[in-house]
Amino acid sequence: MEKEISQAVIRRMPRYYRYLGDLLDEGVERISSNDLSHRMHVTASQIRQDLNNFGGFGQQGYGYNVQYLYDEIGKILGVNKKHNIIVLGAGNLGQAITNYTKFEKLGFVIIALFDVDPALKGKNVRGIPILMMDELDGFCKSHSVDIAALTLPKTFAKDNAAHLVKLGIHAIWTFAHVDLDLEDRSVIVENVHLSDSLMQLSYNIAKQQHK
Amino acid sequence: MEKEISQAVIRRMPRYYRYLGDLLDEGVERISSNDLSHRMHVTASQIRQDLNNFGGFGQQGYGYNVQYLYDEIGKILGVNKKHNIIVLGAGNLGQAITNYTKFEKLGFVIIALFDVDPALKGKNVRGIPILMMDELDGFCKSHSVDIAALTLPKTFAKDNAAHLVKLGIHAIWTFAHVDLDLEDRSVIVENVHLSDSLMQLSYNIAKQQHK
């Protein structure tokens, strides 16, 4: 890719990708920006603008080729490649993520979970092993790990994040309610702040009640 | 509140709230915008601009009163009020959310879970009952429910969302990977799209590899 695409556009891409995937499932081969606009509740001009960032996928009076657009956006999002994931924390949240088979369809493959709880030793989640934390270093040496998902309490998340970077893992997907302050600024961190999302909700509730 | 505050500012508020809460835990009573800037990795001028939206909390050369600012942002975010939540779907994700006691400290109180799996009937998550889906209507009539959290597969989420609105629930927090298309546009929907977050991560990985 030559051109730098704005983060705002990038943030909208997964939603396009999801809708195009649904269209493919329905057997739709072509779609006009107007029809896509109607489905997605976004203006047609916004869609044309967004997709023009990636070159002219559409042709006037012809619409978008759904498969082609889906594949191209997939490439941009990096979901055409396989990413190996380990999950630190094999509690409910770690297991929920591991059970979410949809991720695998997007190329995100969970290869192991890690926990400190000896009661979980030797167990697995749909065949994916739960290992003990003292096995982490050895595992990372013998396996290619692209992403570490952290479903740990925040103090543990902070300590482990730095250690993971030392083990050569450069992308972290974290649910811990803390900003990981890593010295290595090249590490990619994506936060899922569930409380922030709930607060966004309560803000909108309060706002509506004031109307 | 008289003035309309932009969504961009609102989206940053939970993070301020979190940092101010941490400061309170550490016993910090006052903080300058420079010190807060250093902690949060945001420019001091951004902080002053953001917080000026809510009136002048700070005084020149004096800094912000942490407790006051925390409380005021809490009011704006609506977390000073109690919100009763029911969780639809008592699988791993539903149980993970229910176990996350931090939500309760923010006023988000889960009062029941619902599921269709008879194996879960009569069980509970740290004392919070798991009820069967056929008990939902009766429960909503006898309890005040502010928010429904959906941890269901997407087809079930769509069907149930409309039903919840009929039961008088006007705020939905959903993890289903689908946009809920509700006729009633006044219903507040907050989506947590975990796949979108993973794709954001893989985009940044791909981008870094191209550098």
GROMACS .gro file of C-alpha atoms in nm:
model
  422
    1MET     CA    1   0.000   0.000   0.000
    2GLU     CA    2   0.141   0.336  -0.099
    3LYS     CA    3  -0.098   0.581   0.058
    4GLU     CA    4  -0.139   0.638   0.430
    5ILE     CA    5  -0.502   0.577   0.519
    6SER     CA    6  -0.651   0.764   0.813
    7GLN     CA    7  -0.724   0.573   1.134
    8ALA     CA    8  -1.087   0.685   1.112
    9VAL     CA    9  -1.124   0.503   0.778
   10ILE     CA   10  -0.941   0.199   0.912
   11ARG     CA   11  -1.172   0.182   1.211
   12ARG     CA   12  -1.467   0.158   0.973
   13MET     CA   13  -1.312  -0.122   0.764
   14PRO     CA   14  -1.398  -0.418   0.991
   15ARG     CA   15  -1.764  -0.322   0.963
   16TYR     CA   16  -1.746  -0.320   0.581
   17TYR     CA   17  -1.567  -0.652   0.599
   18ARG     CA   18  -1.842  -0.797   0.818
   19TYR     CA   19  -2.122  -0.676   0.589
   20LEU     CA   20  -1.944  -0.799   0.277
   21GLY     CA   21  -1.894  -1.137   0.443
   22ASP     CA   22  -2.267  -1.154   0.518
   23LEU     CA   23  -2.342  -1.067   0.154
   24LEU     CA   24  -2.114  -1.347   0.038
   25ASP     CA   25  -2.294  -1.588   0.272
   26GLU     CA   26  -2.619  -1.480   0.107
   27GLY     CA   27  -2.473  -1.543  -0.237
   28VAL     CA   28  -2.473  -1.178  -0.343
   29GLU     CA   29  -2.208  -1.117  -0.610
   30ARG     CA   30  -2.246  -0.746  -0.679
   31ILE     CA   31  -2.382  -0.456  -0.480
   32SER     CA   32  -2.426  -0.088  -0.558
   33SER     CA   33  -2.307   0.172  -0.310
   34ASN     CA   34  -2.673   0.271  -0.268
   35ASP     CA   35  -2.780  -0.079  -0.167
   36LEU     CA   36  -2.480  -0.116   0.063
   37SER     CA   37  -2.562   0.227   0.207
   38HIS     CA   38  -2.918   0.117   0.283
   39ARG     CA   39  -2.800  -0.201   0.459
   40MET     CA   40  -2.527  -0.033   0.660
   41HIS     CA   41  -2.710   0.290   0.748
   42VAL     CA   42  -2.419   0.491   0.614
   43THR     CA   43  -2.449   0.743   0.330
   44ALA     CA   44  -2.357   0.617  -0.017
   45SER     CA   45  -2.112   0.903  -0.052
   46GLN     CA   46  -1.936   0.798   0.269
   47ILE     CA   47  -1.905   0.445   0.131
   48ARG     CA   48  -1.767   0.568  -0.201
   49GLN     CA   49  -1.520   0.794  -0.021
   50ASP     CA   50  -1.406   0.520   0.216
   51LEU     CA   51  -1.363   0.258  -0.053
   52ASN     CA   52  -1.190   0.498  -0.291
   53ASN     CA   53  -0.903   0.498  -0.042
   54PHE     CA   54  -0.824   0.151  -0.164
   55GLY     CA   55  -0.845   0.224  -0.534
   56GLY     CA   56  -1.152   0.205  -0.752
   57PHE     CA   57  -1.320  -0.119  -0.657
   58GLY     CA   58  -1.650  -0.011  -0.805
   59GLN     CA   59  -1.752   0.070  -1.158
   60GLN     CA   60  -2.017   0.327  -1.245
   61GLY     CA   61  -2.356   0.161  -1.295
   62TYR     CA   62  -2.210  -0.179  -1.216
   63GLY     CA   63  -2.160  -0.180  -0.845
   64TYR     CA   64  -1.896  -0.344  -0.633
   65ASN     CA   65  -1.775  -0.698  -0.683
   66VAL     CA   66  -1.846  -0.834  -0.335
   67GLN     CA   67  -1.584  -1.110  -0.333
   68TYR     CA   68  -1.311  -0.885  -0.470
   69LEU     CA   69  -1.387  -0.606  -0.224
   70TYR     CA   70  -1.406  -0.854   0.063
   71ASP     CA   71  -1.068  -1.001  -0.028
   72GLU     CA   72  -0.901  -0.663  -0.074
   73ILE     CA   73  -1.028  -0.526   0.258
   74GLY     CA   74  -0.921  -0.855   0.417
   75LYS     CA   75  -0.569  -0.802   0.284
   76ILE     CA   76  -0.561  -0.446   0.416
   77LEU     CA   77  -0.679  -0.563   0.757
   78GLY     CA   78  -0.422  -0.841   0.755
   79VAL     CA   79  -0.685  -1.112   0.804
   80ASN     CA   80  -0.570  -1.299   0.495
   81LYS     CA   81  -0.276  -1.421   0.705
   82LYS     CA   82  -0.282  -1.667   0.990
   83HIS     CA   83  -0.207  -1.520   1.332
   84ASN     CA   84  -0.120  -1.752   1.618
   85ILE     CA   85  -0.256  -1.638   1.952
   86ILE     CA   86  -0.186  -1.743   2.308
   87VAL     CA   87  -0.430  -1.647   2.582
   88LEU     CA   88  -0.294  -1.556   2.926
   89GLY     CA   89  -0.563  -1.624   3.182
   90ALA     CA   90  -0.782  -1.931   3.134
   91GLY     CA   91  -1.076  -1.808   3.340
   92ASN     CA   92  -1.423  -1.743   3.200
   93LEU     CA   93  -1.311  -1.464   2.971
   94GLY     CA   94  -1.009  -1.653   2.837
   95GLN     CA   95  -1.227  -1.955   2.773
   96ALA     CA   96  -1.500  -1.745   2.614
   97ILE     CA   97  -1.251  -1.601   2.365
   98THR     CA   98  -1.115  -1.947   2.293
   99ASN     CA   99  -1.463  -2.081   2.229
  100TYR     CA  100  -1.540  -1.803   1.983
  101THR     CA  101  -1.472  -2.003   1.665
  102LYS     CA  102  -1.550  -1.702   1.448
  103PHE     CA  103  -1.199  -1.570   1.519
  104GLU     CA  104  -1.046  -1.874   1.351
  105LYS     CA  105  -1.239  -1.801   1.033
  106LEU     CA  106  -1.063  -1.464   1.033
  107GLY     CA  107  -0.724  -1.632   1.067
  108PHE     CA  108  -0.684  -1.574   1.442
  109VAL     CA  109  -0.594  -1.916   1.575
  110ILE     CA  110  -0.561  -1.970   1.948
  111ILE     CA  111  -0.292  -2.230   2.007
  112ALA     CA  112  -0.269  -2.239   2.388
  113LEU     CA  113  -0.398  -2.087   2.710
  114PHE     CA  114  -0.189  -2.021   3.020
  115ASP     CA  115  -0.293  -1.992   3.382
  116VAL     CA  116  -0.148  -2.016   3.731
  117ASP     CA  117  -0.435  -2.219   3.871
  118PRO     CA  118  -0.312  -2.580   3.919
  119ALA     CA  119  -0.675  -2.702   3.899
  120LEU     CA  120  -0.667  -2.615   3.527
  121LYS     CA  121  -0.347  -2.810   3.458
  122GLY     CA  122  -0.394  -3.070   3.184
  123LYS     CA  123  -0.737  -2.936   3.088
  124ASN     CA  124  -0.825  -2.796   2.748
  125VAL     CA  125  -1.082  -2.580   2.572
  126ARG     CA  126  -1.217  -2.758   2.262
  127GLY     CA  127  -0.884  -2.935   2.230
  128ILE     CA  128  -0.666  -2.629   2.289
  129PRO     CA  129  -0.443  -2.701   2.589
  130ILE     CA  130  -0.437  -2.500   2.911
  131LEU     CA  131  -0.074  -2.481   3.018
  132MET     CA  132   0.080  -2.352   3.338
  133MET     CA  133   0.251  -2.012   3.339
  134ASP     CA  134   0.591  -2.171   3.405
  135GLU     CA  135   0.561  -2.338   3.064
  136LEU     CA  136   0.522  -2.005   2.885
  137ASP     CA  137   0.886  -1.934   2.805
  138GLY     CA  138   0.950  -2.280   2.665
  139PHE     CA  139   0.630  -2.269   2.462
  140CYS     CA  140   0.718  -1.934   2.306
  141LYS     CA  141   1.060  -2.066   2.209
  142SER     CA  142   0.917  -2.370   2.030
  143HIS     CA  143   0.612  -2.204   1.873
  144SER     CA  144   0.554  -1.905   1.653
  145VAL     CA  145   0.329  -1.671   1.851
  146ASP     CA  146   0.198  -1.354   1.685
  147ILE     CA  147  -0.041  -1.219   1.944
  148ALA     CA  148  -0.085  -1.256   2.320
  149ALA     CA  149  -0.435  -1.200   2.455
  150LEU     CA  150  -0.441  -1.090   2.818
  151THR     CA  151  -0.745  -1.172   3.030
  152LEU     CA  152  -0.563  -1.116   3.360
  153PRO     CA  153  -0.613  -0.877   3.650
  154LYS     CA  154  -0.441  -0.549   3.577
  155THR     CA  155  -0.131  -0.586   3.794
  156PHE     CA  156  -0.056  -0.926   3.637
  157ALA     CA  157  -0.122  -0.786   3.292
  158LYS     CA  158   0.138  -0.512   3.343
  159ASP     CA  159   0.407  -0.753   3.462
  160ASN     CA  160   0.337  -1.012   3.197
  161ALA     CA  161   0.324  -0.766   2.910
  162ALA     CA  162   0.687  -0.667   2.957
  163HIS     CA  163   0.785  -1.032   2.984
  164LEU     CA  164   0.598  -1.122   2.664
  165VAL     CA  165   0.786  -0.854   2.476
  166LYS     CA  166   1.113  -1.010   2.597
  167LEU     CA  167   0.987  -1.341   2.460
  168GLY     CA  168   0.953  -1.177   2.121
  169ILE     CA  169   0.577  -1.119   2.111
  170HIS     CA  170   0.507  -0.781   1.959
  171ALA     CA  171   0.130  -0.760   1.957
  172ILE     CA  172  -0.089  -0.762   2.266
  173TRP     CA  173  -0.466  -0.779   2.284
  174THR     CA  174  -0.563  -0.687   2.635
  175PHE     CA  175  -0.882  -0.687   2.839
  176ALA     CA  176  -0.710  -0.564   3.155
  177HIS     CA  177  -0.847  -0.229   3.263
  178VAL     CA  178  -0.514  -0.052   3.248
  179ASP     CA  179  -0.296   0.110   2.983
  180LEU     CA  180   0.011  -0.107   2.935
  181ASP     CA  181   0.305   0.124   2.957
  182LEU     CA  182   0.565  -0.058   2.754
  183GLU     CA  183   0.912   0.077   2.704
  184ASP     CA  184   0.927  -0.075   2.358
  185ARG     CA  185   0.704   0.161   2.163
  186SER     CA  186   0.699  -0.068   1.862
  187VAL     CA  187   0.481  -0.318   2.048
  188ILE     CA  188   0.125  -0.304   1.917
  189VAL     CA  189  -0.132  -0.291   2.193
  190GLU     CA  190  -0.505  -0.310   2.137
  191ASN     CA  191  -0.720  -0.254   2.443
  192VAL     CA  192  -1.071  -0.378   2.499
  193HIS     CA  193  -1.194  -0.162   2.785
  194LEU     CA  194  -1.530  -0.314   2.874
  195SER     CA  195  -1.593  -0.060   3.151
  196ASP     CA  196  -1.537   0.227   2.909
  197SER     CA  197  -1.799   0.076   2.683
  198LEU     CA  198  -2.047   0.050   2.973
  199MET     CA  199  -1.977   0.412   3.067
  200GLN     CA  200  -2.043   0.519   2.709
  201LEU     CA  201  -2.377   0.344   2.748
  202SER     CA  202  -2.464   0.509   3.079
  203TYR     CA  203  -2.360   0.848   2.939
  204ASN     CA  204  -2.610   0.803   2.658
  205ILE     CA  205  -2.878   0.689   2.903
  206ALA     CA  206  -2.822   0.997   3.121
  207LYS     CA  207  -2.821   1.223   2.816
  208GLN     CA  208  -3.152   1.083   2.693
  209GLN     CA  209  -3.311   1.129   3.034
  210HIS     CA  210  -3.213   1.497   3.029
  211LYS     CA  211  -3.389   1.555   2.701
  212MET     CA  212  -2.568   2.017   3.136
  213GLU     CA  213  -2.629   2.307   2.902
  214LYS     CA  214  -2.366   2.259   2.637
  215GLU     CA  215  -2.353   1.974   2.389
  216ILE     CA  216  -2.019   1.796   2.427
  217SER     CA  217  -1.868   1.623   2.125
  218GLN     CA  218  -1.866   1.242   2.111
  219ALA     CA  219  -1.489   1.252   2.070
  220VAL     CA  220  -1.453   1.422   2.408
  221ILE     CA  221  -1.706   1.185   2.566
  222ARG     CA  222  -1.512   0.884   2.438
  223ARG     CA  223  -1.205   1.012   2.620
  224MET     CA  224  -1.387   1.065   2.950
  225PRO     CA  225  -1.386   0.704   3.077
  226ARG     CA  226  -1.007   0.708   3.052
  227TYR     CA  227  -0.984   1.026   3.260
  228TYR     CA  228  -1.225   0.870   3.505
  229ARG     CA  229  -1.007   0.560   3.532
  230TYR     CA  230  -0.686   0.758   3.589
  231LEU     CA  231  -0.851   0.985   3.845
  232GLY     CA  232  -0.984   0.677   4.026
  233ASP     CA  233  -0.630   0.535   4.037
  234LEU     CA  234  -0.503   0.866   4.175
  235LEU     CA  235  -0.768   0.857   4.449
  236ASP     CA  236  -0.663   0.501   4.534
  237GLU     CA  237  -0.308   0.631   4.571
  238GLY     CA  238  -0.428   0.910   4.802
  239VAL     CA  239  -0.345   1.192   4.558
  240GLU     CA  240  -0.565   1.495   4.628
  241ARG     CA  241  -0.448   1.742   4.365
  242ILE     CA  242  -0.280   1.707   4.030
  243SER     CA  243  -0.159   1.958   3.774
  244SER     CA  244  -0.252   1.915   3.409
  245ASN     CA  245   0.121   1.862   3.342
  246ASP     CA  246   0.148   1.573   3.585
  247LEU     CA  247  -0.175   1.421   3.457
  248SER     CA  248  -0.045   1.468   3.103
  249HIS     CA  249   0.273   1.279   3.190
  250ARG     CA  250   0.080   0.987   3.340
  251MET     CA  251  -0.175   0.963   3.061
  252HIS     CA  252   0.057   1.028   2.766
  253VAL     CA  253  -0.175   1.303   2.644
  254THR     CA  254  -0.068   1.665   2.598
  255ALA     CA  255  -0.146   1.901   2.885
  256SER     CA  256  -0.327   2.129   2.644
  257GLN     CA  257  -0.551   1.842   2.533
  258ILE     CA  258  -0.635   1.775   2.898
  259ARG     CA  259  -0.713   2.140   2.967
  260GLN     CA  260  -0.928   2.160   2.655
  261ASP     CA  261  -1.117   1.840   2.736
  262LEU     CA  262  -1.182   1.930   3.098
  263ASN     CA  263  -1.279   2.288   3.013
  264ASN     CA  264  -1.585   2.138   2.845
  265PHE     CA  265  -1.718   2.070   3.191
  266GLY     CA  266  -1.643   2.410   3.337
  267GLY     CA  267  -1.327   2.520   3.512
  268PHE     CA  268  -1.236   2.238   3.742
  269GLY     CA  269  -0.879   2.351   3.767
  270GLN     CA  270  -0.726   2.666   3.909
  271GLN     CA  271  -0.412   2.826   3.772
  272GLY     CA  272  -0.107   2.713   3.971
  273TYR     CA  273  -0.322   2.496   4.192
  274GLY     CA  274  -0.407   2.198   3.981
  275TYR     CA  275  -0.717   1.985   3.970
  276ASN     CA  276  -0.897   1.861   4.278
  277VAL     CA  277  -0.891   1.489   4.203
  278GLN     CA  278  -1.199   1.389   4.404
  279TYR     CA  279  -1.409   1.676   4.266
  280LEU     CA  280  -1.305   1.608   3.908
  281TYR     CA  281  -1.365   1.235   3.955
  282ASP     CA  282  -1.713   1.297   4.090
  283GLU     CA  283  -1.805   1.548   3.820
  284ILE     CA  284  -1.690   1.322   3.536
  285GLY     CA  285  -1.875   1.037   3.707
  286LYS     CA  286  -2.196   1.243   3.700
  287ILE     CA  287  -2.148   1.325   3.333
  288LEU     CA  288  -2.091   0.959   3.251
  289GLY     CA  289  -2.395   0.862   3.455
  290VAL     CA  290  -2.195   0.628   3.678
  291ASN     CA  291  -2.313   0.807   3.992
  292LYS     CA  292  -2.644   0.624   3.946
  293LYS     CA  293  -2.716   0.257   3.992
  294HIS     CA  294  -2.795   0.066   3.673
  295ASN     CA  295  -2.954  -0.276   3.697
  296ILE     CA  296  -2.833  -0.519   3.433
  297ILE     CA  297  -2.958  -0.855   3.315
  298VAL     CA  298  -2.730  -1.076   3.109
  299LEU     CA  299  -2.880  -1.286   2.829
  300GLY     CA  300  -2.656  -1.585   2.771
  301ALA     CA  301  -2.496  -1.750   3.075
  302GLY     CA  302  -2.207  -1.910   2.889
  303ASN     CA  303  -1.842  -1.826   2.949
  304LEU     CA  304  -1.874  -1.467   2.834
  305GLY     CA  305  -2.191  -1.400   3.033
  306GLN     CA  306  -2.029  -1.549   3.341
  307ALA     CA  307  -1.706  -1.357   3.282
  308ILE     CA  308  -1.897  -1.028   3.277
  309THR     CA  309  -2.088  -1.127   3.588
  310ASN     CA  310  -1.766  -1.211   3.770
  311TYR     CA  311  -1.614  -0.875   3.683
  312THR     CA  312  -1.686  -0.706   4.018
  313LYS     CA  313  -1.531  -0.382   3.900
  314PHE     CA  314  -1.854  -0.304   3.712
  315GLU     CA  315  -2.044  -0.298   4.042
  316LYS     CA  316  -1.812  -0.032   4.179
  317LEU     CA  317  -1.917   0.180   3.882
  318GLY     CA  318  -2.284   0.128   3.966
  319PHE     CA  319  -2.349  -0.143   3.706
  320VAL     CA  320  -2.518  -0.418   3.906
  321ILE     CA  321  -2.598  -0.748   3.741
  322ILE     CA  322  -2.917  -0.884   3.896
  323ALA     CA  323  -2.979  -1.198   3.689
  324LEU     CA  324  -2.857  -1.409   3.397
  325PHE     CA  325  -3.081  -1.589   3.150
  326ASP     CA  326  -3.013  -1.892   2.935
  327VAL     CA  327  -3.196  -2.166   2.747
  328ASP     CA  328  -2.966  -2.446   2.867
  329PRO     CA  329  -3.161  -2.652   3.126
  330ALA     CA  330  -2.828  -2.768   3.273
  331LEU     CA  331  -2.780  -2.414   3.407
  332LYS     CA  332  -3.122  -2.398   3.574
  333GLY     CA  333  -3.098  -2.323   3.946
  334LYS     CA  334  -2.729  -2.237   3.925
  335ASN     CA  335  -2.579  -1.898   4.007
  336VAL     CA  336  -2.269  -1.687   3.952
  337ARG     CA  337  -2.141  -1.551   4.285
  338GLY     CA  338  -2.497  -1.555   4.416
  339ILE     CA  339  -2.657  -1.400   4.108
  340PRO     CA  340  -2.920  -1.643   3.977
  341ILE     CA  341  -2.919  -1.800   3.632
  342LEU     CA  342  -3.282  -1.811   3.520
  343MET     CA  343  -3.439  -1.975   3.218
  344MET     CA  344  -3.541  -1.764   2.920
  345ASP     CA  345  -3.911  -1.836   2.979
  346GLU     CA  346  -3.880  -1.651   3.310
  347LEU     CA  347  -3.758  -1.333   3.137
  348ASP     CA  348  -4.093  -1.160   3.086
  349GLY     CA  349  -4.208  -1.217   3.442
  350PHE     CA  350  -3.872  -1.103   3.579
  351CYS     CA  351  -3.877  -0.780   3.380
  352LYS     CA  352  -4.227  -0.703   3.507
  353SER     CA  353  -4.128  -0.745   3.871
  354HIS     CA  354  -3.781  -0.586   3.854
  355SER     CA  355  -3.644  -0.257   3.735
  356VAL     CA  356  -3.401  -0.340   3.455
  357ASP     CA  357  -3.196  -0.060   3.299
  358ILE     CA  358  -2.961  -0.247   3.068
  359ALA     CA  359  -2.964  -0.586   2.896
  360ALA     CA  360  -2.625  -0.735   2.811
  361LEU     CA  361  -2.637  -0.977   2.518
  362THR     CA  362  -2.378  -1.254   2.500
  363LEU     CA  363  -2.577  -1.461   2.253
  364PRO     CA  364  -2.515  -1.583   1.898
  365LYS     CA  365  -2.612  -1.316   1.650
  366THR     CA  366  -2.945  -1.455   1.529
  367PHE     CA  367  -3.067  -1.492   1.888
  368ALA     CA  368  -2.939  -1.145   1.972
  369LYS     CA  369  -3.145  -0.991   1.691
  370ASP     CA  370  -3.467  -1.166   1.795
  371ASN     CA  371  -3.422  -1.099   2.164
  372ALA     CA  372  -3.331  -0.733   2.121
  373ALA     CA  373  -3.671  -0.650   1.976
  374HIS     CA  374  -3.839  -0.847   2.252
  375LEU     CA  375  -3.642  -0.668   2.524
  376VAL     CA  376  -3.755  -0.334   2.387
  377LYS     CA  377  -4.116  -0.453   2.415
  378LEU     CA  378  -4.043  -0.541   2.777
  379GLY     CA  379  -3.941  -0.179   2.833
  380ILE     CA  380  -3.563  -0.213   2.829
  381HIS     CA  381  -3.415   0.080   2.642
  382ALA     CA  382  -3.043   0.018   2.665
  383ILE     CA  383  -2.861  -0.280   2.518
  384TRP     CA  384  -2.497  -0.375   2.560
  385THR     CA  385  -2.422  -0.635   2.300
  386PHE     CA  386  -2.132  -0.865   2.221
  387ALA     CA  387  -2.308  -1.028   1.925
  388HIS     CA  388  -2.123  -0.963   1.602
  389VAL     CA  389  -2.414  -0.793   1.430
  390ASP     CA  390  -2.567  -0.446   1.422
  391LEU     CA  391  -2.903  -0.463   1.596
  392ASP     CA  392  -3.147  -0.302   1.362
  393LEU     CA  393  -3.415  -0.182   1.599
  394GLU     CA  394  -3.723  -0.002   1.479
  395ASP     CA  395  -3.731   0.205   1.795
  396ARG     CA  396  -3.448   0.449   1.730
  397SER     CA  397  -3.456   0.575   2.089
  398VAL     CA  398  -3.310   0.247   2.215
  399ILE     CA  399  -2.946   0.293   2.311
  400VAL     CA  400  -2.721   0.022   2.174
  401GLU     CA  401  -2.355  -0.012   2.260
  402ASN     CA  402  -2.166  -0.276   2.064
  403VAL     CA  403  -1.852  -0.456   2.173
  404HIS     CA  404  -1.720  -0.600   1.848
  405LEU     CA  405  -1.432  -0.820   1.960
  406SER     CA  406  -1.349  -0.926   1.603
  407ASP     CA  407  -1.324  -0.563   1.496
  408SER     CA  408  -1.073  -0.507   1.771
  409LEU     CA  409  -0.868  -0.807   1.658
  410MET     CA  410  -0.876  -0.680   1.299
  411GLN     CA  411  -0.754  -0.341   1.418
  412LEU     CA  412  -0.465  -0.528   1.574
  413SER     CA  413  -0.384  -0.731   1.262
  414TYR     CA  414  -0.405  -0.415   1.052
  415ASN     CA  415  -0.140  -0.256   1.270
  416ILE     CA  416   0.074  -0.571   1.256
  417ALA     CA  417   0.053  -0.576   0.875
  418LYS     CA  418   0.128  -0.204   0.857
  419GLN     CA  419   0.437  -0.242   1.074
  420GLN     CA  420   0.564  -0.531   0.862
  421HIS     CA  421   0.537  -0.315   0.552
  422LYS     CA  422   0.755  -0.045   0.704
   0.00000   0.00000   0.00000
